[in-house]
Amino acid sequence: MEQNDQHKMNRRSFLKVLGAGTVATTGLMGCKNDKQQAYSLEPTGEMTYRKNPKTGEKVSLLGYGCMRWPMKKNANGKDEIDQAMVNELVDYALAHGVNYFDTSPAYCQGLSERATGIALKRHPRESYFIATKLSNFDPSTQSREASINMYRQSFVELQTDYIDYMLLHAVGGGGMDVLHARYLDNGILDFLIEERAAGRIRNLGFSYHGDIKVFDYLLSRHDELKWDFVQIQLNYMDWLHAKEINPRNTNAEYLYGELLKRDIPAVIMEPLLGGRLAKLNDFLTKRLKERRPNETIASWAFRFAGTFPNVMTVLSGMTYMEHLVDNLKTYSPLEPCTEEEMVLLEDTARIMLHHPSVPCTACQYCMPCPYGINIPGIFSHYNKCITEGNVSENPEAENYRKARRAFLVGYDRSVPRLRQASHCIGCEQCIPHCPQGINIPEQMHRIDQFVESLKQSI
């Protein structure tokens, strides 16, 4: 009876905010070359678009998150962005209707804006929208002069004379004191509003993580500041269970509802919760596959995020072409989730809460680690194996023994030994950079102990 009551509550919650939103579509653009055509063996239909209520411009429901561009080793053995692959991804995305590209001075170890600018500059400026951020996280960048220099450098890197969507980056981390230091006391918010009035910024908004007081404060000034959009974390786990995943976060149901009340378009980040909703354990996968056998598990999360009518675009950091193609299929056009599917996803979320994963979204803000630790790689392998491998089950069971061996072998393969958790010295330099508020050294110590316990049990 309790479960039925919970399902009824969820139905009311979802239906209250879904409404009957309409979307606009336009025709599919053709592929540009034979290599791109090879990726279109399963052709997409027409991209779904949402209107920007301020400008009337149509924004693709699939937005390209430029924080995970493909990397390669240069002649000196150092990591650099694979520009040729970035160009190919951008070309394919534009050819199939994607027109929103989201970057930041902080992405890809400071290399994303330049790579994005190079790829986009090869296309007509009116064919795409650029979103970037004032990422003045470090205290050395928070003076008025340093912040303005960072802002102006974005124009240089992106090779443009106007920014379509400019964001105050990841407000909420550090609470109101940090908001004052980064944007209020130094006059930078006023400066950005002036830049919007001058036309160098077309739309001004903010992305939010952390202290809800900051989110509520900025929205309380909406009549004065007139936010054009706000970027929030929304997925079927965070919709009702954000605080259970990470106590510092706020349920997406509340965040979206506050934007909906003010008719502020929502831009969605982390629709896959750092990749955790792209691949589920066998039981959950079977349940979703029974409903939609020909669609990927990730497509469920993207359909969930796109179903809400006040969502303008859903960002995905697509490193590989197959990810881009799959997401294009999901949004070309979008088939919104039904009421029954929403309830199924809420049930999936509640089941997933039993897995002791780390709430890392692989944003890589913590990188590079001064001691060479592969922080996102360690968390990714740990979360994947905890969710799929049943390594925390009865140690006497055969499947447990197989799973722990697989965990250790996979750990060495995915994370070189010199970059594993055992080498973390607890310097804590990574902690202030994590938008999820994870105590990274504490988690590294816990995972290292977990790994050692598995080794001793073999």
Coordinates of C-alpha atoms in Angstrom, one line a residue:
M1 CA 0.0 0.0 0.0
E2 CA 2.8 2.4 0.9
Q3 CA 4.5 1.8 -2.5
N4 CA 1.2 2.5 -4.4
D5 CA 0.8 5.8 -2.4
Q6 CA 4.3 6.7 -3.3
H7 CA 3.6 6.2 -7.0
K8 CA 0.5 8.3 -6.8
M9 CA 2.4 11.1 -5.2
N10 CA 5.1 10.9 -7.9
R11 CA 2.4 11.0 -10.6
R12 CA 1.0 14.2 -9.2
S13 CA 4.5 15.7 -8.8
F14 CA 5.4 15.0 -12.4
L15 CA 2.1 15.9 -14.0
K16 CA 2.0 19.2 -12.1
V17 CA 5.1 20.5 -13.8
L18 CA 4.9 18.8 -17.2
G19 CA 1.8 20.6 -18.5
A20 CA 1.3 20.5 -22.2
G21 CA 4.3 22.2 -23.5
T22 CA 4.8 22.4 -27.2
V23 CA 8.0 22.2 -29.2
A24 CA 9.1 23.5 -32.6
T25 CA 10.9 21.3 -35.1
T26 CA 12.7 22.0 -38.3
G27 CA 14.1 20.0 -41.2
L28 CA 17.2 17.8 -41.0
M29 CA 20.3 19.2 -42.6
G30 CA 22.3 16.8 -44.8
C31 CA 25.6 15.2 -43.9
K32 CA 28.7 16.9 -45.2
N33 CA 30.9 14.0 -46.2
D34 CA 31.2 10.3 -46.6
K35 CA 32.7 9.8 -43.1
Q36 CA 29.8 11.5 -41.5
Q37 CA 27.4 9.6 -43.6
A38 CA 28.8 6.4 -42.2
Y39 CA 27.5 7.4 -38.7
S40 CA 24.0 7.8 -40.1
L41 CA 23.2 4.2 -40.7
E42 CA 20.2 4.7 -38.4
P43 CA 19.0 8.1 -39.6
T44 CA 17.7 10.7 -37.2
G45 CA 14.4 12.5 -37.8
E46 CA 13.9 16.2 -37.2
M47 CA 15.6 17.8 -34.2
T48 CA 13.3 19.1 -31.5
Y49 CA 13.7 22.8 -30.7
R50 CA 12.5 25.0 -27.9
K51 CA 11.9 28.7 -28.2
N52 CA 13.9 31.3 -26.2
P53 CA 11.0 33.4 -24.9
K54 CA 13.1 36.6 -24.9
T55 CA 14.4 36.4 -28.5
G56 CA 12.1 33.9 -30.2
E57 CA 15.2 32.0 -31.4
K58 CA 14.9 28.2 -31.7
V59 CA 17.4 26.3 -29.5
S60 CA 18.1 22.7 -30.1
L61 CA 16.9 20.5 -27.3
L62 CA 20.2 18.7 -27.4
G63 CA 23.0 21.0 -26.4
Y64 CA 26.7 20.2 -26.8
G65 CA 28.6 20.3 -23.6
C66 CA 32.2 21.1 -24.4
M67 CA 33.8 20.0 -21.2
R68 CA 34.8 16.5 -22.4
W69 CA 36.4 17.1 -25.8
P70 CA 38.5 14.1 -27.0
M71 CA 42.1 14.3 -25.9
K72 CA 45.4 12.9 -27.4
K73 CA 49.1 12.9 -26.6
N74 CA 51.2 15.5 -28.4
A75 CA 54.8 15.0 -29.5
N76 CA 56.0 15.8 -26.0
G77 CA 53.7 13.2 -24.4
K78 CA 51.4 15.8 -22.9
D79 CA 47.6 15.8 -23.2
E80 CA 46.0 18.1 -25.7
I81 CA 42.6 18.3 -27.4
D82 CA 42.2 16.3 -30.6
Q83 CA 41.2 19.3 -32.7
A84 CA 40.5 17.2 -35.8
M85 CA 38.1 15.1 -33.9
V86 CA 36.5 18.1 -32.3
N87 CA 35.9 19.6 -35.8
E88 CA 34.3 16.4 -36.9
L89 CA 32.0 16.2 -33.9
V90 CA 31.0 19.9 -34.3
D91 CA 30.4 19.5 -38.0
Y92 CA 28.2 16.4 -37.5
A93 CA 26.3 18.1 -34.7
L94 CA 25.5 21.2 -36.7
A95 CA 24.6 19.1 -39.7
H96 CA 22.0 17.3 -37.6
G97 CA 20.4 20.3 -36.0
V98 CA 22.4 20.9 -32.8
N99 CA 23.0 24.7 -32.4
Y100 CA 23.9 25.2 -28.7
F101 CA 27.5 24.8 -27.6
D102 CA 28.4 25.2 -23.9
T103 CA 32.0 25.8 -22.8
S104 CA 34.0 27.5 -20.1
P105 CA 37.5 28.9 -19.4
A106 CA 37.8 26.0 -16.8
Y107 CA 36.9 23.1 -19.1
C108 CA 39.5 20.6 -20.5
Q109 CA 42.2 22.2 -18.3
G110 CA 41.6 25.6 -19.8
L111 CA 41.7 24.4 -23.5
S112 CA 38.0 24.0 -24.3
E113 CA 37.1 27.5 -25.3
R114 CA 39.9 27.7 -27.9
A115 CA 39.1 24.3 -29.4
T116 CA 35.4 25.2 -29.5
G117 CA 36.1 28.5 -31.1
I118 CA 38.3 26.9 -33.8
A119 CA 35.7 24.4 -34.7
L120 CA 32.7 26.8 -34.7
K121 CA 34.6 29.6 -36.6
R122 CA 34.4 27.4 -39.7
H123 CA 30.6 27.8 -39.8
P124 CA 28.4 30.9 -40.2
R125 CA 28.1 32.7 -36.9
E126 CA 24.3 32.8 -37.2
S127 CA 24.1 29.0 -37.3
Y128 CA 25.0 28.4 -33.7
F129 CA 24.7 29.8 -30.2
I130 CA 27.8 30.0 -27.9
A131 CA 27.4 29.6 -24.1
T132 CA 30.3 30.3 -21.9
K133 CA 30.9 31.3 -18.3
L134 CA 32.8 33.6 -16.0
S135 CA 34.7 30.9 -14.1
N136 CA 36.5 33.0 -11.5
F137 CA 36.7 30.3 -8.9
D138 CA 40.2 31.0 -7.7
P139 CA 40.6 34.0 -5.4
S140 CA 43.3 35.3 -7.7
T141 CA 40.7 35.8 -10.4
Q142 CA 38.0 37.4 -8.3
S143 CA 39.1 41.1 -8.4
R144 CA 37.2 43.3 -10.8
E145 CA 40.2 43.6 -13.1
A146 CA 41.0 39.9 -13.2
S147 CA 37.4 38.9 -13.8
I148 CA 37.0 41.3 -16.6
N149 CA 40.2 40.1 -18.2
M150 CA 38.9 36.5 -18.0
Y151 CA 35.6 37.6 -19.6
R152 CA 37.4 39.4 -22.4
Q153 CA 39.7 36.5 -23.0
S154 CA 36.7 34.3 -23.7
F155 CA 35.9 36.5 -26.7
V156 CA 39.5 36.0 -28.0
E157 CA 39.5 32.2 -27.5
L158 CA 36.0 31.8 -29.0
Q159 CA 36.8 34.1 -31.9
T160 CA 33.5 36.1 -31.6
D161 CA 32.4 39.6 -30.8
Y162 CA 29.3 38.5 -28.8
I163 CA 28.3 35.7 -26.5
D164 CA 24.8 34.3 -26.9
Y165 CA 24.5 32.8 -23.4
M166 CA 26.8 34.0 -20.6
L167 CA 26.7 32.4 -17.1
L168 CA 27.9 33.2 -13.7
H169 CA 29.6 29.8 -13.2
A170 CA 28.5 27.3 -10.5
V171 CA 27.1 29.8 -8.0
G172 CA 26.2 28.2 -4.6
G173 CA 29.6 26.7 -3.9
G174 CA 30.9 28.4 -0.7
G175 CA 27.5 30.1 0.0
M176 CA 26.7 33.7 0.0
D177 CA 30.2 34.8 1.0
V178 CA 31.7 33.4 -2.2
L179 CA 28.9 34.8 -4.3
H180 CA 29.7 38.3 -2.9
A181 CA 33.4 37.8 -3.5
R182 CA 33.0 36.5 -7.1
Y183 CA 30.2 38.7 -8.5
L184 CA 28.7 41.2 -6.1
D185 CA 31.3 43.1 -4.1
N186 CA 33.6 43.6 -7.1
G187 CA 30.7 44.9 -9.3
I188 CA 31.1 42.1 -11.8
L189 CA 27.4 41.3 -11.9
D190 CA 26.6 45.0 -12.7
F191 CA 29.3 44.9 -15.3
L192 CA 27.8 41.8 -17.0
I193 CA 24.4 43.5 -17.0
E194 CA 25.9 46.5 -18.7
E195 CA 27.5 44.2 -21.3
R196 CA 24.1 42.7 -22.0
A197 CA 22.6 46.1 -22.5
A198 CA 25.5 46.8 -25.0
G199 CA 24.7 43.7 -26.9
R200 CA 28.0 41.9 -26.3
I201 CA 26.0 39.4 -24.1
R202 CA 22.7 38.3 -25.7
N203 CA 21.4 36.3 -22.7
L204 CA 22.6 36.4 -19.1
G205 CA 22.1 33.6 -16.5
F206 CA 23.8 31.5 -13.9
S207 CA 24.6 27.8 -13.3
Y208 CA 23.9 26.5 -9.8
H209 CA 25.4 23.9 -7.4
G210 CA 25.3 23.9 -3.7
D211 CA 23.9 26.3 -1.1
I212 CA 20.2 26.8 -1.9
K213 CA 20.3 30.3 -0.2
V214 CA 22.3 31.5 -3.2
F215 CA 19.8 30.1 -5.7
D216 CA 16.9 31.7 -3.8
Y217 CA 18.7 35.0 -3.4
L218 CA 19.4 35.4 -7.1
L219 CA 15.9 34.4 -8.1
S220 CA 14.5 36.9 -5.5
R221 CA 16.2 39.6 -7.6
H222 CA 14.7 38.4 -10.9
D223 CA 12.4 41.4 -11.3
E224 CA 15.5 43.6 -11.1
L225 CA 18.1 41.5 -12.8
K226 CA 15.9 39.8 -15.4
W227 CA 17.6 36.5 -15.7
D228 CA 17.3 35.2 -19.2
F229 CA 18.0 31.5 -18.3
V230 CA 19.3 29.4 -15.4
Q231 CA 21.3 26.2 -15.6
I232 CA 20.4 23.4 -13.1
Q233 CA 21.3 19.8 -12.5
L234 CA 18.2 17.7 -13.4
N235 CA 17.9 13.9 -13.9
Y236 CA 15.5 11.2 -12.6
M237 CA 17.8 10.6 -9.6
D238 CA 18.1 14.3 -8.6
W239 CA 14.4 15.1 -9.2
L240 CA 13.3 13.9 -5.8
H241 CA 16.5 12.4 -4.3
A242 CA 19.2 15.0 -4.7
K243 CA 19.8 15.3 -0.9
E244 CA 19.9 11.6 -0.4
I245 CA 22.7 11.4 -3.1
N246 CA 24.5 14.5 -1.8
P247 CA 23.2 16.4 1.3
R248 CA 24.4 19.7 0.0
N249 CA 22.2 19.5 -3.2
T250 CA 18.6 20.4 -3.7
N251 CA 15.9 18.4 -5.4
A252 CA 15.6 19.3 -9.1
E253 CA 11.8 19.3 -8.6
Y254 CA 12.2 22.5 -6.5
L255 CA 14.8 24.2 -8.7
Y256 CA 12.7 23.6 -11.9
G257 CA 9.5 24.6 -10.1
E258 CA 11.0 28.0 -9.1
L259 CA 12.2 28.7 -12.6
L260 CA 8.8 27.7 -14.0
K261 CA 7.0 30.1 -11.7
R262 CA 9.0 32.9 -13.1
D263 CA 9.0 31.7 -16.7
I264 CA 12.8 31.5 -16.8
P265 CA 14.0 28.8 -19.3
A266 CA 16.0 26.0 -17.7
V267 CA 19.2 24.7 -19.2
I268 CA 19.9 21.2 -18.0
M269 CA 23.3 19.8 -16.9
E270 CA 24.2 16.3 -15.7
P271 CA 21.2 14.5 -17.3
L272 CA 23.2 11.3 -16.9
L273 CA 24.5 12.1 -13.4
G274 CA 28.1 11.9 -14.4
G275 CA 27.5 8.8 -16.5
R276 CA 25.8 6.8 -13.8
L277 CA 22.5 6.7 -15.6
A278 CA 24.0 5.5 -18.9
K279 CA 24.6 2.0 -17.7
L280 CA 22.6 0.3 -14.9
N281 CA 22.8 -3.1 -13.3
D282 CA 21.3 -6.1 -15.0
F283 CA 18.0 -6.0 -13.1
L284 CA 17.3 -2.3 -13.8
T285 CA 18.5 -2.6 -17.4
K286 CA 16.2 -5.5 -18.1
R287 CA 13.2 -3.6 -16.8
L288 CA 13.9 -0.6 -19.1
K289 CA 14.8 -2.8 -22.1
E290 CA 11.4 -4.6 -21.7
R291 CA 9.7 -1.3 -22.4
R292 CA 12.0 0.0 -25.1
P293 CA 14.2 -2.8 -26.4
N294 CA 15.8 -0.9 -29.2
E295 CA 16.9 2.2 -27.2
T296 CA 19.9 2.7 -25.0
I297 CA 19.7 3.0 -21.2
A298 CA 21.1 6.6 -21.6
S299 CA 18.2 7.6 -23.8
W300 CA 15.8 7.2 -20.9
A301 CA 17.6 9.8 -18.9
F302 CA 17.7 12.2 -21.9
R303 CA 14.0 11.7 -22.6
F304 CA 13.3 12.4 -18.9
A305 CA 15.2 15.7 -18.9
G306 CA 13.7 16.8 -22.2
T307 CA 10.1 16.0 -21.2
F308 CA 9.7 19.1 -19.1
P309 CA 8.4 21.9 -21.3
N310 CA 10.3 24.8 -19.6
V311 CA 13.6 23.1 -20.5
M312 CA 15.3 25.0 -23.3
T313 CA 18.2 22.6 -23.9
V314 CA 19.8 19.5 -22.3
L315 CA 23.6 19.5 -22.3
S316 CA 25.6 16.4 -23.0
G317 CA 29.4 16.2 -22.9
M318 CA 29.8 13.9 -26.0
T319 CA 33.4 12.8 -26.3
Y320 CA 32.6 10.1 -28.9
M321 CA 30.7 10.1 -32.1
E322 CA 28.5 7.2 -31.0
H323 CA 27.3 9.2 -28.0
L324 CA 26.4 12.1 -30.3
V325 CA 24.5 9.8 -32.7
D326 CA 22.6 8.1 -29.9
N327 CA 21.5 11.5 -28.4
L328 CA 20.5 12.8 -31.8
K329 CA 18.2 9.8 -32.2
T330 CA 16.7 10.6 -28.8
Y331 CA 15.9 14.2 -29.6
S332 CA 15.2 13.9 -33.3
P333 CA 12.4 14.2 -32.5
L334 CA 11.9 13.9 -28.7
E335 CA 9.2 11.4 -27.6
P336 CA 8.3 12.7 -24.2
C337 CA 8.1 10.2 -21.3
T338 CA 4.6 9.0 -20.5
E339 CA 3.2 9.1 -17.0
E340 CA 3.9 5.4 -16.6
E341 CA 7.5 5.8 -17.7
M342 CA 8.0 8.7 -15.2
V343 CA 6.8 6.4 -12.4
L344 CA 9.1 3.6 -13.6
L345 CA 12.1 6.0 -13.6
E346 CA 11.2 7.2 -10.1
D347 CA 11.1 3.5 -9.0
T348 CA 14.5 3.0 -10.7
A349 CA 15.9 6.0 -8.8
R350 CA 14.7 4.6 -5.4
I351 CA 16.3 1.2 -6.2
M352 CA 19.6 2.9 -7.2
L353 CA 19.8 4.8 -3.9
H354 CA 20.9 1.5 -2.2
H355 CA 24.2 1.6 -4.1
P356 CA 27.0 3.3 -2.1
S357 CA 28.4 5.3 -5.0
V358 CA 30.4 8.6 -4.9
P359 CA 28.4 11.6 -6.2
C360 CA 31.1 12.5 -8.8
T361 CA 29.8 13.9 -12.1
A362 CA 33.3 13.7 -13.8
C363 CA 33.3 17.4 -14.4
Q364 CA 37.2 17.3 -13.9
Y365 CA 37.2 20.7 -12.0
C366 CA 39.5 18.9 -9.5
M367 CA 42.0 18.2 -12.2
P368 CA 44.9 18.2 -12.6
C369 CA 45.9 16.8 -9.2
P370 CA 49.3 18.1 -8.2
Y371 CA 50.3 14.6 -7.2
G372 CA 49.0 12.9 -10.4
I373 CA 45.9 11.2 -9.0
N374 CA 43.3 10.4 -11.6
I375 CA 40.4 11.5 -9.4
P376 CA 37.5 11.2 -11.9
G377 CA 38.9 7.9 -13.2
I378 CA 39.0 6.3 -9.7
F379 CA 35.5 7.4 -8.9
S380 CA 34.2 6.3 -12.3
H381 CA 35.6 2.8 -11.9
Y382 CA 34.5 2.5 -8.3
N383 CA 30.9 3.6 -9.1
K384 CA 30.7 1.4 -12.1
C385 CA 31.8 -1.7 -10.3
I386 CA 29.8 -1.0 -7.1
T387 CA 26.6 -0.6 -9.3
E388 CA 27.2 -3.5 -11.6
G389 CA 29.6 -5.9 -10.0
N390 CA 27.8 -6.7 -6.7
V391 CA 31.2 -6.6 -4.9
S392 CA 29.5 -5.7 -1.6
E393 CA 27.4 -8.9 -1.5
N394 CA 28.1 -12.0 0.6
P395 CA 31.8 -12.7 0.5
E396 CA 31.1 -16.5 0.5
A397 CA 29.2 -16.3 -2.8
E398 CA 31.0 -17.3 -6.0
N399 CA 29.7 -14.2 -7.8
Y400 CA 31.3 -12.1 -5.1
R401 CA 34.7 -13.7 -5.7
K402 CA 34.4 -13.2 -9.4
A403 CA 33.3 -9.6 -8.9
R404 CA 36.2 -8.6 -6.6
R405 CA 38.7 -10.1 -9.0
A406 CA 37.1 -8.2 -11.9
F407 CA 37.2 -5.0 -9.8
L408 CA 40.9 -5.2 -9.1
V409 CA 41.8 -6.2 -12.7
G410 CA 39.7 -3.4 -14.1
Y411 CA 41.1 -0.9 -11.6
D412 CA 44.7 -1.5 -12.8
R413 CA 43.6 -1.3 -16.4
S414 CA 41.6 1.9 -16.1
V415 CA 43.8 3.8 -13.7
P416 CA 47.6 3.4 -13.8
R417 CA 49.0 2.4 -10.4
L418 CA 50.9 5.6 -9.8
R419 CA 47.6 7.5 -10.3
Q420 CA 45.5 5.3 -7.9
A421 CA 43.9 6.3 -4.6
S422 CA 46.7 4.9 -2.6
H423 CA 48.9 7.8 -3.7
C424 CA 46.6 10.5 -2.4
I425 CA 48.4 12.4 0.4
G426 CA 45.4 14.4 1.5
C427 CA 46.6 17.8 0.5
E428 CA 43.0 18.9 0.0
Q429 CA 43.7 21.2 -2.9
C430 CA 41.0 19.5 -4.9
I431 CA 38.2 20.1 -2.3
P432 CA 37.3 23.8 -3.1
H433 CA 37.1 23.0 -6.8
C434 CA 34.4 20.3 -6.5
P435 CA 30.9 21.7 -7.3
Q436 CA 29.4 18.6 -5.7
G437 CA 31.2 19.3 -2.4
I438 CA 32.8 15.9 -2.2
N439 CA 35.5 15.5 0.4
I440 CA 37.8 14.0 -2.2
P441 CA 40.7 12.9 0.0
E442 CA 38.3 11.2 2.4
Q443 CA 36.7 9.3 -0.5
M444 CA 40.2 8.4 -1.8
H445 CA 41.1 7.0 1.6
R446 CA 37.9 5.0 1.7
I447 CA 38.3 3.6 -1.8
D448 CA 41.9 2.7 -1.0
Q449 CA 40.8 0.8 2.1
F450 CA 38.2 -0.9 0.0
V451 CA 40.8 -2.0 -2.6
E452 CA 43.1 -3.3 0.1
S453 CA 40.3 -5.3 1.7
L454 CA 39.6 -6.9 -1.7
K455 CA 43.3 -7.8 -2.2
Q456 CA 43.6 -9.4 1.2
S457 CA 40.5 -11.5 0.5
I458 CA 41.9 -13.1 -2.6

